[in-house]
Coordinates of C-alpha atoms in Angstrom, one line a residue:
X1128 CA 44.9 25.5 140.3
X1129 CA 48.2 25.2 138.4
X1130 CA 48.0 27.3 135.3
X1131 CA 49.7 24.9 132.9
X1132 CA 47.1 22.3 133.7
X1133 CA 44.3 24.5 132.4
X1134 CA 46.2 25.2 129.3
X1135 CA 47.8 21.9 128.4
X1136 CA 46.8 19.0 130.6
X1137 CA 43.1 18.5 131.2
X1138 CA 44.0 16.1 134.0
X1139 CA 43.6 16.0 137.7
X1140 CA 47.3 15.4 138.5
X1141 CA 50.0 18.0 138.2
X1142 CA 52.3 16.1 136.4
X1143 CA 61.4 11.8 129.1
X1144 CA 65.4 7.5 127.1
X1145 CA 68.7 8.8 126.4
X1146 CA 69.1 8.9 122.6
X1147 CA 72.7 9.7 122.6
X1148 CA 74.8 11.6 120.0
X1149 CA 72.6 10.4 117.1
X1150 CA 69.6 12.3 118.4
X1151 CA 71.6 15.5 119.1
X1152 CA 72.9 15.4 115.5
X1153 CA 69.4 14.6 114.1
X1154 CA 67.9 17.5 116.0
X1155 CA 70.3 19.8 114.2
X1156 CA 68.9 18.9 110.8
X1157 CA 66.6 21.5 109.2
X1158 CA 63.0 21.0 110.5
X1159 CA 61.5 20.4 107.1
X1160 CA 61.1 21.9 103.6
X1161 CA 57.7 23.3 104.4
X1162 CA 55.3 24.5 101.7
X1163 CA 51.7 25.2 102.0
X1164 CA 49.7 22.2 100.6
X1165 CA 47.7 23.0 97.5
X1166 CA 45.4 20.0 96.9
X1167 CA 43.5 19.9 93.6
X1168 CA 40.0 21.2 93.7
X1169 CA 38.4 17.8 93.6
X1170 CA 40.5 16.6 96.6
X1171 CA 38.3 18.1 99.3
X1172 CA 39.6 17.5 102.8
X1173 CA 37.2 15.6 105.1
X1174 CA 37.1 18.5 107.6
X1175 CA 35.7 20.9 105.0
X1176 CA 32.1 21.7 105.8
X1177 CA 29.4 21.9 103.1
X1178 CA 27.8 24.7 105.1
X1179 CA 29.1 27.8 106.8
X1180 CA 30.6 27.3 110.2
X1181 CA 30.3 30.8 111.7
X1182 CA 29.7 29.3 115.2
X1183 CA 31.6 26.4 116.8
X1184 CA 30.4 22.9 116.1
X1185 CA 31.6 19.6 117.6
X1186 CA 34.0 17.9 115.2
X1187 CA 33.5 14.1 114.6
X1188 CA 30.8 13.6 117.2
X1189 CA 30.9 10.1 118.9
X1190 CA 33.9 8.9 116.8
X1191 CA 36.5 11.6 117.5
X1192 CA 34.7 13.7 120.1
X1193 CA 33.5 11.0 122.5
X1194 CA 32.2 11.1 126.1
X1195 CA 35.8 11.1 127.4
X1196 CA 38.1 14.2 127.2
X1197 CA 39.8 15.1 123.9
X1198 CA 42.2 18.0 123.2
X1199 CA 45.0 19.2 120.9
X1200 CA 44.3 18.6 117.2
X1201 CA 46.6 18.4 114.2
X1202 CA 46.0 17.1 110.6
X1203 CA 48.1 15.6 107.8
X1204 CA 48.5 18.1 105.0
X1205 CA 45.7 16.4 102.9
X1206 CA 43.4 16.3 105.9
X1207 CA 42.9 12.5 105.7
X1208 CA 44.6 11.9 109.1
X1209 CA 43.9 13.6 112.4
X1210 CA 46.0 13.3 115.6
X1211 CA 44.8 14.4 119.0
X1212 CA 44.9 13.5 122.7
X1213 CA 42.4 11.5 124.7
X1214 CA 42.1 10.6 128.4
X1215 CA 39.9 8.0 130.1
X1216 CA 37.0 9.3 132.2
X1217 CA 39.1 9.1 135.4
X1218 CA 42.0 11.1 133.7
X1219 CA 44.5 8.5 134.9
X1220 CA 46.6 8.6 131.7
X1221 CA 47.0 10.5 128.4
X1222 CA 46.9 8.8 125.0
X1223 CA 48.1 10.3 121.7
X1224 CA 45.8 8.8 119.0
X1225 CA 45.1 9.1 115.3
X1226 CA 42.2 8.4 113.0
X1227 CA 42.0 8.1 109.2
X1228 CA 39.1 9.2 107.0
X1229 CA 38.1 6.2 104.9
X1230 CA 35.0 5.2 103.0
X1231 CA 33.2 8.3 103.9
X1232 CA 33.9 8.5 107.6
X1233 CA 36.5 8.8 110.4
X1234 CA 37.7 5.5 111.8
X1235 CA 37.9 4.7 115.5
X1236 CA 41.0 6.5 116.9
X1237 CA 44.0 4.2 117.6
X1238 CA 47.1 5.0 119.8
X1239 CA 50.2 6.0 117.9
X1240 CA 52.9 3.4 117.6
X1241 CA 55.8 5.5 119.0
X1242 CA 56.7 6.3 122.6
X1243 CA 54.2 3.8 124.0
X1244 CA 53.8 3.9 127.8
X1245 CA 54.6 7.6 128.2
X1246 CA 52.5 10.7 128.3
X1247 CA 52.6 12.1 124.8
X1248 CA 50.9 15.5 124.4
X1249 CA 50.0 18.2 122.0
X1250 CA 50.9 16.9 118.5
X1251 CA 51.8 19.2 115.6
X1252 CA 52.3 18.1 112.0
X1253 CA 54.5 20.3 109.8
X1254 CA 53.0 21.7 106.6
X1255 CA 54.8 19.1 104.4
X1256 CA 53.7 16.2 106.6
X1257 CA 57.3 15.0 107.2
X1258 CA 57.5 15.7 110.9
X1259 CA 55.2 15.4 113.9
X1260 CA 56.3 17.4 117.0
X1261 CA 54.9 16.5 120.4
X1262 CA 55.6 16.9 124.1
X1263 CA 56.4 13.9 126.3
X1264 CA 57.7 12.7 129.6
X1265 CA 60.0 10.3 127.7
X1266 CA 63.2 9.9 129.8
X1267 CA 66.3 11.7 128.5
X1268 CA 68.3 9.7 131.2
X1269 CA 67.6 6.3 132.5
X1270 CA 64.3 4.6 132.0
X1271 CA 61.9 6.4 134.3
X1272 CA 59.5 9.1 132.9
X1273 CA 60.5 12.7 133.4
X1274 CA 58.5 14.6 136.1
X1275 CA 57.8 17.2 133.4
X1276 CA 57.8 17.2 129.6
X1277 CA 60.3 18.0 126.8
X1278 CA 59.6 18.6 123.1
X1279 CA 60.3 15.7 120.7
X1280 CA 59.6 14.9 117.0
X1281 CA 59.2 11.8 114.8
X1282 CA 59.7 11.7 111.0
X1283 CA 57.6 10.0 108.3
X1284 CA 58.9 6.6 107.2
X1285 CA 57.8 4.1 104.6
X1286 CA 57.0 0.7 106.0
X1287 CA 57.8 -2.6 104.1
X1288 CA 54.0 -2.9 103.5
X1289 CA 54.1 0.4 101.6
X1290 CA 52.1 2.2 104.3
X1291 CA 53.4 5.3 106.0
X1292 CA 54.7 5.1 109.5
X1293 CA 56.8 7.2 112.0
X1294 CA 60.4 7.0 113.2
X1295 CA 61.5 6.6 116.8
X1296 CA 61.2 9.8 118.8
X1297 CA 64.1 12.4 118.5
X1298 CA 64.7 14.9 121.3
X1299 CA 64.9 18.5 120.0
X1300 CA 67.9 19.2 122.3
X1301 CA 69.0 21.5 125.0
X1302 CA 68.5 24.7 123.0
X1303 CA 64.7 24.2 123.3
X1304 CA 64.2 22.2 126.4
X1305 CA 64.7 23.2 130.0
X1306 CA 64.2 21.7 133.5
X1307 CA 60.5 22.3 133.5
X1308 CA 57.4 21.9 131.4
X1309 CA 58.2 22.6 127.7
X1310 CA 55.1 21.9 125.8
X1311 CA 52.6 22.6 123.0
X1312 CA 54.5 23.4 119.8
X1313 CA 53.5 25.2 116.7
X1314 CA 55.8 26.0 113.7
X1315 CA 55.8 28.5 110.9
X1316 CA 56.7 27.7 107.3
X1317 CA 60.3 28.8 107.9
X1318 CA 60.7 26.5 110.8
X1319 CA 60.4 28.9 113.7
X1320 CA 59.1 27.0 116.7
X1321 CA 56.6 28.5 119.2
X1322 CA 56.0 26.7 122.5
X1323 CA 55.0 27.3 126.1
X1324 CA 57.3 26.7 129.1
X1325 CA 57.3 27.4 132.8
X1326 CA 61.1 27.8 132.9
X1327 CA 60.8 31.3 134.5
X1328 CA 58.3 30.2 137.1
X1329 CA 55.2 31.2 135.1
X1330 CA 53.9 29.4 132.0
X1331 CA 54.6 31.8 129.1
X1332 CA 55.0 31.6 125.3
X1333 CA 58.5 31.4 123.7
X1334 CA 59.9 31.5 120.2
X1335 CA 63.0 29.8 118.7
X1336 CA 64.2 30.8 115.2
X1337 CA 65.7 28.2 113.0
X1338 CA 69.3 28.8 111.6
X1339 CA 71.8 26.6 109.8
X1340 CA 73.3 25.8 113.2
X1341 CA 69.9 24.6 114.5
X1342 CA 67.4 26.2 116.8
X1343 CA 68.4 29.4 118.5
X1344 CA 68.0 30.0 122.2
X1345 CA 64.3 30.6 122.9
X1346 CA 63.1 34.1 123.5
X1347 CA 60.0 34.9 125.6
X1348 CA 57.4 36.9 123.7
X1349 CA 56.4 40.4 124.7
X1350 CA 53.9 41.3 127.3
X1351 CA 51.4 41.9 124.5
X1352 CA 50.7 38.2 124.6
X1353 CA 52.4 37.0 127.8
X1354 CA 50.2 38.0 130.7
X1355 CA 51.5 38.2 134.3
X1356 CA 49.1 35.4 135.1
X1357 CA 50.5 33.2 132.3
X1358 CA 49.8 32.4 128.7
X1359 CA 50.1 29.1 126.8
X1360 CA 48.9 26.8 124.0
X1361 CA 50.4 28.9 121.2
X1362 CA 49.1 28.4 117.7
X1363 CA 51.1 30.6 115.2
X1364 CA 49.9 31.2 111.6
X1365 CA 52.1 29.6 109.1
X1366 CA 53.2 33.0 107.7
X1367 CA 53.6 34.3 111.3
X1368 CA 50.8 36.9 110.7
X1369 CA 48.9 36.2 113.9
X1370 CA 49.0 34.1 117.1
X1371 CA 46.2 32.3 118.9
X1372 CA 46.7 31.1 122.5
X1373 CA 45.0 30.4 125.8
X1374 CA 45.0 32.2 129.1
X1375 CA 43.0 32.0 132.3
X1376 CA 42.6 35.6 133.5
X1377 CA 40.6 37.3 136.2
X1378 CA 37.4 38.6 134.7
X1379 CA 37.4 36.0 131.9
X1380 CA 34.3 34.2 130.7
X1381 CA 35.0 31.1 132.7
X1382 CA 38.1 28.9 132.9
X1383 CA 40.7 29.5 130.2
X1384 CA 39.7 31.6 127.1
X1385 CA 41.1 31.9 123.6
X1386 CA 43.0 35.1 122.7
X1387 CA 44.2 36.6 119.4
X1388 CA 47.2 38.8 118.6
X1389 CA 48.0 40.2 115.2
X1390 CA 51.6 40.8 114.0
X1391 CA 52.1 44.3 112.6
X1392 CA 55.5 45.6 111.5
X1393 CA 57.1 42.5 113.2
X1394 CA 55.5 43.2 116.6
X1395 CA 52.6 41.5 118.3
X1396 CA 49.6 43.7 119.0
X1397 CA 48.0 43.6 122.4
X1398 CA 46.0 40.3 122.6
X1399 CA 42.2 40.4 122.6
X1400 CA 39.9 37.7 123.9
X1401 CA 37.9 36.0 121.2
X1402 CA 34.1 36.7 121.4
X1403 CA 31.3 34.3 122.3
X1404 CA 30.3 31.8 121.2
X1405 CA 33.9 30.8 120.4
X1406 CA 34.7 31.4 124.0
X1407 CA 32.3 30.2 126.6
X1408 CA 31.6 30.1 130.3
X1409 CA 33.7 26.9 130.3
X1410 CA 37.4 26.1 129.6
X1411 CA 38.3 26.9 125.9
X1412 CA 41.9 26.1 124.9
X1413 CA 44.3 24.1 122.6
X1414 CA 43.8 26.1 119.4
X1415 CA 44.9 24.6 116.0
X1416 CA 44.5 25.5 112.4
X1417 CA 43.5 23.2 109.5
X1418 CA 46.1 22.7 106.8
X1419 CA 44.3 24.9 104.4
X1420 CA 44.0 27.7 107.0
X1421 CA 40.3 27.9 106.7
X1422 CA 39.3 26.5 110.1
X1423 CA 40.1 26.9 113.7
X1424 CA 39.9 23.8 115.9
X1425 CA 40.0 24.0 119.6
X1426 CA 38.9 22.1 122.7
X1427 CA 36.0 23.3 124.8
X1428 CA 34.6 21.9 128.1
X1429 CA 31.1 23.4 127.4
X1430 CA 28.3 20.9 127.4
X1431 CA 28.6 18.8 124.3
X1432 CA 28.7 15.1 123.9
X1433 CA 28.2 14.9 127.6
X1434 CA 25.3 17.1 128.8
X1435 CA 25.7 19.7 131.6
X1436 CA 25.6 18.1 135.1
X1437 CA 26.1 14.5 133.8
X1438 CA 29.6 14.3 135.4
X1439 CA 31.1 15.4 138.7
X1440 CA 34.0 17.8 138.8
X1441 CA 35.7 19.1 135.7
X1442 CA 33.7 18.4 132.6
X1443 CA 35.2 16.4 129.7
X1444 CA 36.3 18.4 126.6
X1445 CA 35.2 18.0 123.0
X1446 CA 36.9 19.0 119.7
X1447 CA 35.2 22.0 118.1
X1448 CA 35.5 23.5 114.6
X1449 CA 34.7 27.0 113.4
X1450 CA 35.7 29.0 110.3
X1451 CA 38.8 31.2 110.9
X1452 CA 37.0 34.1 109.2
X1453 CA 34.7 34.2 112.3
X1454 CA 37.8 34.7 114.4
X1455 CA 40.0 37.2 112.5
X1456 CA 39.0 40.8 112.3

């Protein structure tokens, strides 16, 4: 088994349009003016549960979490839009889809309008909602898809109809991307970008600080979070106080598990595996935080929408939600 597949691509296969100087210059603009959203008390986000969620629960059963695999969740700052990945039952392609919460319920997810025809993975919306980062096999030269993925972003636009849309994809540039799998982004409020990459032969977690000159050269995180077997799917707290990620280690509960590392005096503490029932005997990966920081979302391949034994081979994953207070010490 290829480690990155367990962490980022719930697919059976192992596997980016030259944007020119404009994209290089665009990628050197500051990421966003990020501030934590502070909605009025009456503007309750639709993911907020009316009851305690101390154990994981399927999010959006049948509409968002369907019989086919879903993974990698991110929300607009007000929580009214959710973006995630889906694949068909045969895992022959990957779709990046979105759904809006309207008239009391989530609408049927629809493919995003940008980068059609390519594999677009692991979306992340910045805290101000102005950018959506994602990984894609969009070509950086020629017209054919890349054999791996690079990290891209799109920016919020206003359509003629008054509705919100997204710009064309912009490549984050050579400071971030390498000849390999650069994938699964998460950003802090100050624009520091966390992602995973196999540029050194093993999938590990990297960090790139933002400066006035753009993103710095990425630095691999310490062995406190980067295991010899590999680590991926980084989800960094907006204030950089803790890191959640996935790893598939010998002696784990089964498949990949979710891990937590706190940041103390600027250093990551040795990562610890999250307890059951957050982790399970099945693959648990792709952690994400709700905009208000109250909930952890993740993908699990435990029996859910599809019962155990109902499919052959790797089970489909569903989106799960649990209170972050059940995760943090």
